[in-house]
């Protein structure tokens, strides 16, 4: 029996150890690093870069030598006849006869080497492929910044709900104790019924808020899991706490940094758009230039009335061809000029969009700085307010049980405390979120 108990205990320990191993633990920085590798949007952005690299080579290869081979077999089930003068074959003068030219079956094998010598569109295509790759890289940077911001927000929301649940549970226990004590005093005829009722109202409100916070905590974890690229029901454990992260993110000197608009990712993306419009204009102009290409083709041909092409004595006749093609656009009824003018208009729009983006970024950065500074100030104020609310609630509780303060005054002090607690939690989260918002706009290094 003793051995069985030891075995069962060992199994329970093993199962517990395995369960703990399946939990994934993250500090905030670890969560960010994990998300940048596993977030589905981030992974697709990386795939876009690889696709852009392949497209760049695809465009480059179009101007390199191209080699193609072909085998052409024909069997004329009923040969087409040609009408010729009969005198050419010894017939009467002035008469015509129909004859079949060639044999019924043929097999021709050939290989063609072609080379593009000059094409303005190809030159622009090479430049466009390079810009497209740069666009993909900037899009990846933009995605990573947004993923980082989303992880910080989701991580902070989980910590907020965790702290909120802990505080509400502590408040509930204190309220239940007050209610029990007040009920006993009331039953002894030393307290009014209203005092009990006031405490019951406060307790029911706390219970409702606590239940809602527990539900929100589950949703917050699910949101974080999705952002990290994990299964929505994954058991995730966070190792940082809200107050520590808040302290780490308080840096007023950060708002004094000389942020460069040109280094922001949104500005770079707008520049990419302008460059692409310049290339489209260049492409329409280059389409009016001549194109020149050359080819070299050679092979063997064989003819027979029957399929004897695989026989060793079958005769094959070699041939070779070299050629070049020069194509010169001459007249398009104004279509080319219209395309050029349209490309110019799109370029002018892109230039204005770049200027607008620059101005908007200046405004966004100024606003983000202000929000961040305000969040830090609010954090200090809410922290002080919480300390005051705790002292006021404690004093009113003492006065209430001494019979000096009414139940209404106690409830007011308690409600004020609960509000201050939630405001302080939100103030800490605001510091973290506003800091990452400023970092995202200014394209801080990941």
mmCIF file of C-alpha atoms in Angstrom, residues 85-432:
data_model
loop_
_atom_site.group_PDB
_atom_site.id
_atom_site.type_symbol
_atom_site.label_atom_id
_atom_site.label_comp_id
_atom_site.label_asym_id
_atom_site.label_seq_id
_atom_site.Cartn_x
_atom_site.Cartn_y
_atom_site.Cartn_z
ATOM 1 C CA UNK A 85 1.373 24.728 -114.478
ATOM 2 C CA UNK A 86 1.373 21.274 -115.982
ATOM 3 C CA UNK A 87 4.123 22.269 -118.452
ATOM 4 C CA UNK A 88 6.577 22.477 -115.568
ATOM 5 C CA UNK A 89 6.300 18.732 -115.207
ATOM 6 C CA UNK A 90 6.116 17.813 -118.913
ATOM 7 C CA UNK A 91 2.381 18.369 -119.323
ATOM 8 C CA UNK A 92 0.507 20.341 -121.957
ATOM 9 C CA UNK A 93 1.107 24.072 -122.221
ATOM 10 C CA UNK A 94 -1.590 26.221 -120.647
ATOM 11 C CA UNK A 95 -2.983 23.527 -118.392
ATOM 12 C CA UNK A 96 -2.700 23.220 -114.626
ATOM 13 C CA UNK A 97 -2.326 20.276 -112.317
ATOM 14 C CA UNK A 98 -2.584 19.766 -108.512
ATOM 15 C CA UNK A 99 0.324 18.135 -106.756
ATOM 16 C CA UNK A 100 1.367 17.475 -103.155
ATOM 17 C CA UNK A 101 4.622 19.119 -102.072
ATOM 18 C CA UNK A 102 6.764 17.420 -99.456
ATOM 19 C CA UNK A 103 6.291 14.176 -97.571
ATOM 20 C CA UNK A 104 3.419 13.274 -95.280
ATOM 21 C CA UNK A 105 5.375 13.336 -91.993
ATOM 22 C CA UNK A 106 8.039 15.645 -90.587
ATOM 23 C CA UNK A 107 10.050 16.011 -87.375
ATOM 24 C CA UNK A 108 11.897 19.236 -86.591
ATOM 25 C CA UNK A 109 14.006 19.814 -83.480
ATOM 26 C CA UNK A 110 15.312 23.311 -82.775
ATOM 27 C CA UNK A 111 16.875 25.514 -80.101
ATOM 28 C CA UNK A 112 16.679 29.306 -79.976
ATOM 29 C CA UNK A 113 18.961 31.657 -78.066
ATOM 30 C CA UNK A 114 17.512 35.169 -77.687
ATOM 31 C CA UNK A 115 18.964 38.289 -76.131
ATOM 32 C CA UNK A 116 17.411 41.653 -75.359
ATOM 33 C CA UNK A 117 19.927 44.283 -76.469
ATOM 34 C CA UNK A 118 18.092 47.476 -75.567
ATOM 35 C CA UNK A 119 14.715 48.235 -74.041
ATOM 36 C CA UNK A 120 14.010 51.376 -71.994
ATOM 37 C CA UNK A 121 11.178 49.598 -70.172
ATOM 38 C CA UNK A 122 13.619 46.945 -68.979
ATOM 39 C CA UNK A 123 15.931 49.577 -67.482
ATOM 40 C CA UNK A 124 13.035 51.126 -65.574
ATOM 41 C CA UNK A 125 11.892 47.646 -64.563
ATOM 42 C CA UNK A 126 15.238 46.971 -62.898
ATOM 43 C CA UNK A 127 15.001 50.229 -60.956
ATOM 44 C CA UNK A 128 11.380 49.493 -59.999
ATOM 45 C CA UNK A 129 12.280 46.034 -58.699
ATOM 46 C CA UNK A 130 14.864 47.606 -56.405
ATOM 47 C CA UNK A 131 12.319 50.156 -55.139
ATOM 48 C CA UNK A 132 9.729 47.397 -54.646
ATOM 49 C CA UNK A 133 12.190 45.524 -52.460
ATOM 50 C CA UNK A 134 12.790 48.672 -50.421
ATOM 51 C CA UNK A 135 9.016 49.162 -50.080
ATOM 52 C CA UNK A 136 8.687 45.608 -48.751
ATOM 53 C CA UNK A 137 11.471 46.185 -46.228
ATOM 54 C CA UNK A 138 9.879 49.423 -45.023
ATOM 55 C CA UNK A 139 6.531 47.656 -44.764
ATOM 56 C CA UNK A 140 8.221 45.011 -42.619
ATOM 57 C CA UNK A 141 9.666 47.699 -40.349
ATOM 58 C CA UNK A 142 6.241 49.333 -40.087
ATOM 59 C CA UNK A 143 4.681 45.970 -39.249
ATOM 60 C CA UNK A 144 7.300 45.211 -36.590
ATOM 61 C CA UNK A 145 6.732 48.599 -34.956
ATOM 62 C CA UNK A 146 2.978 48.015 -34.883
ATOM 63 C CA UNK A 147 3.428 44.473 -33.550
ATOM 64 C CA UNK A 148 5.719 45.780 -30.817
ATOM 65 C CA UNK A 149 3.136 48.417 -29.898
ATOM 66 C CA UNK A 150 0.348 45.809 -29.898
ATOM 67 C CA UNK A 151 2.362 43.508 -27.624
ATOM 68 C CA UNK A 152 3.064 46.318 -25.138
ATOM 69 C CA UNK A 153 -0.616 47.286 -25.102
ATOM 70 C CA UNK A 154 -1.828 43.694 -24.742
ATOM 71 C CA UNK A 155 0.798 42.876 -22.091
ATOM 72 C CA UNK A 156 -0.172 45.996 -20.131
ATOM 73 C CA UNK A 157 -3.877 45.171 -20.372
ATOM 74 C CA UNK A 158 -3.253 41.728 -18.878
ATOM 75 C CA UNK A 159 -1.291 43.242 -15.993
ATOM 76 C CA UNK A 160 -4.037 45.827 -15.486
ATOM 77 C CA UNK A 161 -6.750 43.171 -15.214
ATOM 78 C CA UNK A 162 -4.552 41.044 -12.938
ATOM 79 C CA UNK A 163 -3.945 43.986 -10.590
ATOM 80 C CA UNK A 164 -7.592 45.002 -10.769
ATOM 81 C CA UNK A 165 -8.777 41.519 -9.787
ATOM 82 C CA UNK A 166 -6.302 41.401 -6.880
ATOM 83 C CA UNK A 167 -7.388 44.810 -5.563
ATOM 84 C CA UNK A 168 -11.091 44.024 -5.947
ATOM 85 C CA UNK A 169 -10.705 40.725 -4.101
ATOM 86 C CA UNK A 170 -8.915 42.551 -1.288
ATOM 87 C CA UNK A 171 -11.656 45.183 -1.182
ATOM 88 C CA UNK A 172 -14.311 42.482 -1.140
ATOM 89 C CA UNK A 173 -12.740 40.775 1.864
ATOM 90 C CA UNK A 174 -12.488 44.066 3.762
ATOM 91 C CA UNK A 175 -16.094 44.954 2.917
ATOM 92 C CA UNK A 176 -17.388 41.537 3.932
ATOM 93 C CA UNK A 177 -15.612 41.903 7.266
ATOM 94 C CA UNK A 178 -17.145 45.363 7.769
ATOM 95 C CA UNK A 179 -20.573 44.038 6.842
ATOM 96 C CA UNK A 180 -20.307 41.118 9.275
ATOM 97 C CA UNK A 181 -19.221 43.393 12.119
ATOM 98 C CA UNK A 182 -21.903 45.981 11.351
ATOM 99 C CA UNK A 183 -24.583 43.282 11.146
ATOM 100 C CA UNK A 184 -23.655 42.016 14.621
ATOM 101 C CA UNK A 185 -23.765 45.537 16.024
ATOM 102 C CA UNK A 186 -27.154 46.082 14.363
ATOM 103 C CA UNK A 187 -28.503 42.822 15.776
ATOM 104 C CA UNK A 188 -27.466 44.038 19.223
ATOM 105 C CA UNK A 189 -29.462 47.201 18.649
ATOM 106 C CA UNK A 190 -26.458 49.488 18.569
ATOM 107 C CA UNK A 191 -26.561 50.406 14.845
ATOM 108 C CA UNK A 192 -29.193 51.456 12.311
ATOM 109 C CA UNK A 193 -30.377 49.103 9.567
ATOM 110 C CA UNK A 194 -29.373 51.683 6.952
ATOM 111 C CA UNK A 195 -25.708 51.127 7.806
ATOM 112 C CA UNK A 196 -26.044 47.443 6.937
ATOM 113 C CA UNK A 197 -27.898 48.268 3.738
ATOM 114 C CA UNK A 198 -25.267 50.793 2.653
ATOM 115 C CA UNK A 199 -22.520 48.201 3.073
ATOM 116 C CA UNK A 200 -24.571 45.612 1.163
ATOM 117 C CA UNK A 201 -24.960 48.018 -1.754
ATOM 118 C CA UNK A 202 -21.210 48.656 -1.837
ATOM 119 C CA UNK A 203 -20.426 44.936 -1.589
ATOM 120 C CA UNK A 204 -22.799 44.011 -4.434
ATOM 121 C CA UNK A 205 -21.172 46.659 -6.633
ATOM 122 C CA UNK A 206 -17.718 45.294 -5.821
ATOM 123 C CA UNK A 207 -18.891 41.731 -6.587
ATOM 124 C CA UNK A 208 -20.236 42.796 -9.979
ATOM 125 C CA UNK A 209 -17.057 44.681 -10.864
ATOM 126 C CA UNK A 210 -14.909 41.758 -9.715
ATOM 127 C CA UNK A 211 -16.817 39.250 -11.854
ATOM 128 C CA UNK A 212 -16.504 41.524 -14.870
ATOM 129 C CA UNK A 213 -12.763 41.975 -14.261
ATOM 130 C CA UNK A 214 -12.288 38.191 -14.108
ATOM 131 C CA UNK A 215 -13.993 37.859 -17.494
ATOM 132 C CA UNK A 216 -11.923 40.715 -18.920
ATOM 133 C CA UNK A 217 -8.752 39.045 -17.655
ATOM 134 C CA UNK A 218 -9.469 35.960 -19.743
ATOM 135 C CA UNK A 219 -10.130 38.097 -22.824
ATOM 136 C CA UNK A 220 -6.923 40.082 -22.189
ATOM 137 C CA UNK A 221 -4.866 36.878 -22.096
ATOM 138 C CA UNK A 222 -6.499 35.677 -25.312
ATOM 139 C CA UNK A 223 -5.726 38.981 -27.013
ATOM 140 C CA UNK A 224 -2.094 38.752 -25.889
ATOM 141 C CA UNK A 225 -1.817 35.172 -27.168
ATOM 142 C CA UNK A 226 -3.098 36.187 -30.591
ATOM 143 C CA UNK A 227 -0.652 39.092 -30.713
ATOM 144 C CA UNK A 228 2.228 36.785 -29.772
ATOM 145 C CA UNK A 229 1.237 34.305 -32.470
ATOM 146 C CA UNK A 230 0.183 31.631 -29.976
ATOM 147 C CA UNK A 231 -2.980 29.595 -29.733
ATOM 148 C CA UNK A 232 -5.742 31.688 -28.167
ATOM 149 C CA UNK A 233 -6.096 29.261 -25.232
ATOM 150 C CA UNK A 234 -2.361 28.957 -24.552
ATOM 151 C CA UNK A 235 -1.398 29.171 -20.873
ATOM 152 C CA UNK A 236 0.798 32.249 -20.744
ATOM 153 C CA UNK A 237 2.534 33.584 -17.639
ATOM 154 C CA UNK A 238 3.827 37.168 -17.357
ATOM 155 C CA UNK A 239 6.898 37.822 -15.233
ATOM 156 C CA UNK A 240 6.831 41.651 -15.191
ATOM 157 C CA UNK A 241 4.480 43.719 -13.074
ATOM 158 C CA UNK A 242 2.671 46.944 -13.862
ATOM 159 C CA UNK A 243 4.432 49.208 -11.378
ATOM 160 C CA UNK A 244 7.933 48.080 -12.413
ATOM 161 C CA UNK A 245 7.168 48.613 -16.107
ATOM 162 C CA UNK A 246 5.750 52.035 -15.350
ATOM 163 C CA UNK A 247 8.919 53.068 -13.524
ATOM 164 C CA UNK A 248 11.024 51.814 -16.443
ATOM 165 C CA UNK A 249 8.981 53.846 -18.927
ATOM 166 C CA UNK A 250 9.120 57.185 -17.115
ATOM 167 C CA UNK A 251 11.697 59.215 -19.029
ATOM 168 C CA UNK A 252 10.894 62.895 -19.519
ATOM 169 C CA UNK A 253 14.259 63.427 -21.229
ATOM 170 C CA UNK A 254 12.996 61.185 -24.039
ATOM 171 C CA UNK A 255 10.572 63.907 -25.135
ATOM 172 C CA UNK A 256 13.495 66.299 -25.657
ATOM 173 C CA UNK A 257 15.205 64.066 -28.224
ATOM 174 C CA UNK A 258 15.494 65.753 -31.657
ATOM 175 C CA UNK A 259 13.340 63.305 -33.618
ATOM 176 C CA UNK A 260 14.046 63.410 -37.362
ATOM 177 C CA UNK A 261 10.948 63.332 -39.575
ATOM 178 C CA UNK A 262 12.991 61.798 -42.407
ATOM 179 C CA UNK A 263 13.815 58.774 -40.239
ATOM 180 C CA UNK A 264 10.209 57.935 -39.441
ATOM 181 C CA UNK A 265 8.861 54.900 -41.248
ATOM 182 C CA UNK A 266 5.735 56.703 -42.488
ATOM 183 C CA UNK A 267 7.900 59.350 -44.155
ATOM 184 C CA UNK A 268 10.040 56.665 -45.785
ATOM 185 C CA UNK A 269 6.931 54.906 -47.088
ATOM 186 C CA UNK A 270 5.660 58.201 -48.548
ATOM 187 C CA UNK A 271 9.094 58.692 -50.165
ATOM 188 C CA UNK A 272 8.829 55.208 -51.663
ATOM 189 C CA UNK A 273 5.489 56.141 -53.179
ATOM 190 C CA UNK A 274 6.971 59.304 -54.704
ATOM 191 C CA UNK A 275 9.911 57.341 -56.130
ATOM 192 C CA UNK A 276 7.605 54.734 -57.641
ATOM 193 C CA UNK A 277 5.573 57.497 -59.333
ATOM 194 C CA UNK A 278 8.815 58.969 -60.735
ATOM 195 C CA UNK A 279 9.664 55.580 -62.204
ATOM 196 C CA UNK A 280 6.215 55.218 -63.746
ATOM 197 C CA UNK A 281 6.699 58.580 -65.458
ATOM 198 C CA UNK A 282 10.120 57.474 -66.631
ATOM 199 C CA UNK A 283 8.612 54.227 -67.937
ATOM 200 C CA UNK A 284 6.034 56.032 -70.069
ATOM 201 C CA UNK A 285 8.775 58.215 -71.560
ATOM 202 C CA UNK A 286 11.066 55.238 -72.247
ATOM 203 C CA UNK A 287 8.288 53.414 -74.064
ATOM 204 C CA UNK A 288 8.838 55.885 -76.921
ATOM 205 C CA UNK A 289 12.414 54.653 -77.389
ATOM 206 C CA UNK A 290 13.326 51.900 -79.873
ATOM 207 C CA UNK A 291 13.796 48.330 -78.686
ATOM 208 C CA UNK A 292 16.425 45.997 -80.092
ATOM 209 C CA UNK A 293 16.733 42.242 -79.715
ATOM 210 C CA UNK A 294 18.611 39.420 -81.424
ATOM 211 C CA UNK A 295 18.268 35.671 -81.707
ATOM 212 C CA UNK A 296 20.185 32.637 -82.900
ATOM 213 C CA UNK A 297 18.262 29.503 -83.807
ATOM 214 C CA UNK A 298 19.404 26.120 -85.068
ATOM 215 C CA UNK A 299 18.241 22.560 -85.335
ATOM 216 C CA UNK A 300 17.587 19.510 -87.481
ATOM 217 C CA UNK A 301 14.657 18.526 -89.687
ATOM 218 C CA UNK A 302 13.663 15.179 -91.138
ATOM 219 C CA UNK A 303 10.898 14.127 -93.553
ATOM 220 C CA UNK A 304 9.366 10.781 -94.366
ATOM 221 C CA UNK A 305 6.184 9.238 -95.821
ATOM 222 C CA UNK A 306 6.012 7.026 -92.724
ATOM 223 C CA UNK A 307 7.164 7.348 -89.068
ATOM 224 C CA UNK A 308 10.783 6.242 -89.447
ATOM 225 C CA UNK A 309 12.377 9.036 -87.483
ATOM 226 C CA UNK A 310 13.835 6.664 -84.908
ATOM 227 C CA UNK A 311 15.572 4.474 -87.488
ATOM 228 C CA UNK A 312 19.350 4.644 -87.559
ATOM 229 C CA UNK A 313 19.486 5.371 -91.278
ATOM 230 C CA UNK A 314 16.945 8.215 -91.157
ATOM 231 C CA UNK A 315 18.393 11.393 -92.642
ATOM 232 C CA UNK A 316 18.296 14.690 -90.728
ATOM 233 C CA UNK A 317 19.070 18.057 -92.294
ATOM 234 C CA UNK A 318 20.637 20.794 -90.197
ATOM 235 C CA UNK A 319 19.730 24.474 -90.352
ATOM 236 C CA UNK A 320 20.710 27.706 -88.562
ATOM 237 C CA UNK A 321 19.222 31.182 -88.430
ATOM 238 C CA UNK A 322 20.484 34.468 -86.986
ATOM 239 C CA UNK A 323 18.271 37.509 -86.766
ATOM 240 C CA UNK A 324 17.736 40.866 -85.104
ATOM 241 C CA UNK A 325 14.663 42.962 -84.538
ATOM 242 C CA UNK A 326 14.488 46.729 -84.176
ATOM 243 C CA UNK A 327 11.117 48.140 -83.127
ATOM 244 C CA UNK A 328 10.581 51.915 -83.417
ATOM 245 C CA UNK A 329 7.398 53.573 -82.072
ATOM 246 C CA UNK A 330 6.287 56.210 -84.569
ATOM 247 C CA UNK A 331 2.689 57.291 -84.083
ATOM 248 C CA UNK A 332 0.148 56.370 -81.377
ATOM 249 C CA UNK A 333 -2.524 59.038 -82.017
ATOM 250 C CA UNK A 334 -1.547 60.865 -78.815
ATOM 251 C CA UNK A 335 -1.949 57.862 -76.498
ATOM 252 C CA UNK A 336 1.713 57.970 -75.399
ATOM 253 C CA UNK A 337 1.531 61.662 -74.540
ATOM 254 C CA UNK A 338 -1.660 61.122 -72.535
ATOM 255 C CA UNK A 339 0.007 58.362 -70.511
ATOM 256 C CA UNK A 340 2.984 60.629 -69.820
ATOM 257 C CA UNK A 341 0.730 63.488 -68.694
ATOM 258 C CA UNK A 342 -1.245 61.140 -66.441
ATOM 259 C CA UNK A 343 2.006 59.859 -64.888
ATOM 260 C CA UNK A 344 3.074 63.476 -64.279
ATOM 261 C CA UNK A 345 -0.199 64.194 -62.482
ATOM 262 C CA UNK A 346 0.240 61.118 -60.267
ATOM 263 C CA UNK A 347 3.795 62.242 -59.464
ATOM 264 C CA UNK A 348 2.561 65.698 -58.441
ATOM 265 C CA UNK A 349 -0.009 64.047 -56.167
ATOM 266 C CA UNK A 350 2.702 61.869 -54.596
ATOM 267 C CA UNK A 351 4.872 64.957 -53.973
ATOM 268 C CA UNK A 352 1.976 66.685 -52.205
ATOM 269 C CA UNK A 353 1.266 63.498 -50.234
ATOM 270 C CA UNK A 354 4.891 63.472 -49.080
ATOM 271 C CA UNK A 355 4.623 67.084 -47.903
ATOM 272 C CA UNK A 356 1.307 66.305 -46.183
ATOM 273 C CA UNK A 357 2.842 63.262 -44.488
ATOM 274 C CA UNK A 358 5.728 65.387 -43.214
ATOM 275 C CA UNK A 359 3.354 67.951 -41.721
ATOM 276 C CA UNK A 360 1.095 65.276 -40.214
ATOM 277 C CA UNK A 361 4.085 63.527 -38.643
ATOM 278 C CA UNK A 362 5.231 66.753 -37.016
ATOM 279 C CA UNK A 363 1.763 67.145 -35.546
ATOM 280 C CA UNK A 364 1.550 63.491 -34.445
ATOM 281 C CA UNK A 365 4.951 63.610 -32.756
ATOM 282 C CA UNK A 366 4.063 66.837 -30.933
ATOM 283 C CA UNK A 367 0.750 65.300 -29.832
ATOM 284 C CA UNK A 368 2.416 62.041 -28.739
ATOM 285 C CA UNK A 369 4.982 63.984 -26.710
ATOM 286 C CA UNK A 370 2.214 65.933 -25.009
ATOM 287 C CA UNK A 371 0.225 62.773 -24.260
ATOM 288 C CA UNK A 372 3.297 61.089 -22.814
ATOM 289 C CA UNK A 373 4.183 64.056 -20.611
ATOM 290 C CA UNK A 374 0.579 64.289 -19.445
ATOM 291 C CA UNK A 375 0.538 60.550 -18.644
ATOM 292 C CA UNK A 376 3.615 60.948 -16.433
ATOM 293 C CA UNK A 377 2.076 63.932 -14.647
ATOM 294 C CA UNK A 378 -1.218 62.067 -14.200
ATOM 295 C CA UNK A 379 0.643 59.068 -12.800
ATOM 296 C CA UNK A 380 2.165 61.220 -10.028
ATOM 297 C CA UNK A 381 -1.192 62.873 -9.289
ATOM 298 C CA UNK A 382 -3.140 59.597 -9.228
ATOM 299 C CA UNK A 383 -0.537 58.004 -6.982
ATOM 300 C CA UNK A 384 -0.884 60.842 -4.493
ATOM 301 C CA UNK A 385 -4.683 60.731 -4.797
ATOM 302 C CA UNK A 386 -4.644 57.024 -3.995
ATOM 303 C CA UNK A 387 -2.601 57.610 -0.848
ATOM 304 C CA UNK A 388 -5.043 60.330 0.237
ATOM 305 C CA UNK A 389 -8.081 58.156 -0.554
ATOM 306 C CA UNK A 390 -6.650 55.290 1.488
ATOM 307 C CA UNK A 391 -6.112 57.564 4.509
ATOM 308 C CA UNK A 392 -9.592 59.101 4.164
ATOM 309 C CA UNK A 393 -11.251 55.679 3.915
ATOM 310 C CA UNK A 394 -9.323 54.395 6.923
ATOM 311 C CA UNK A 395 -10.292 57.458 9.006
ATOM 312 C CA UNK A 396 -13.958 57.172 8.027
ATOM 313 C CA UNK A 397 -13.977 53.486 8.843
ATOM 314 C CA UNK A 398 -12.610 54.203 12.314
ATOM 315 C CA UNK A 399 -15.123 57.034 12.808
ATOM 316 C CA UNK A 400 -17.971 54.792 11.613
ATOM 317 C CA UNK A 401 -17.291 52.057 14.142
ATOM 318 C CA UNK A 402 -16.831 54.695 16.837
ATOM 319 C CA UNK A 403 -20.238 56.096 15.939
ATOM 320 C CA UNK A 404 -18.895 59.475 14.787
ATOM 321 C CA UNK A 405 -19.378 59.081 10.986
ATOM 322 C CA UNK A 406 -22.510 57.893 9.198
ATOM 323 C CA UNK A 407 -22.716 54.861 6.889
ATOM 324 C CA UNK A 408 -23.266 57.234 3.969
ATOM 325 C CA UNK A 409 -19.980 59.020 4.702
ATOM 326 C CA UNK A 410 -18.194 55.665 4.930
ATOM 327 C CA UNK A 411 -19.649 54.551 1.597
ATOM 328 C CA UNK A 412 -18.551 57.811 -0.012
ATOM 329 C CA UNK A 413 -14.996 57.301 1.281
ATOM 330 C CA UNK A 414 -14.972 53.685 0.082
ATOM 331 C CA UNK A 415 -16.284 54.605 -3.369
ATOM 332 C CA UNK A 416 -13.684 57.341 -3.605
ATOM 333 C CA UNK A 417 -10.964 54.820 -2.710
ATOM 334 C CA UNK A 418 -12.124 52.285 -5.293
ATOM 335 C CA UNK A 419 -12.205 54.968 -7.975
ATOM 336 C CA UNK A 420 -8.700 56.129 -7.000
ATOM 337 C CA UNK A 421 -7.409 52.562 -7.204
ATOM 338 C CA UNK A 422 -8.712 52.055 -10.746
ATOM 339 C CA UNK A 423 -7.511 55.487 -11.847
ATOM 340 C CA UNK A 424 -4.028 54.738 -10.526
ATOM 341 C CA UNK A 425 -3.915 51.416 -12.422
ATOM 342 C CA UNK A 426 -5.056 53.156 -15.603
ATOM 343 C CA UNK A 427 -2.502 55.949 -15.071
ATOM 344 C CA UNK A 428 0.311 53.379 -14.942
ATOM 345 C CA UNK A 429 -0.929 51.730 -18.125
ATOM 346 C CA UNK A 430 -1.219 55.126 -19.834
ATOM 347 C CA UNK A 431 2.458 55.862 -19.139
ATOM 348 C CA UNK A 432 3.486 52.584 -20.789
#
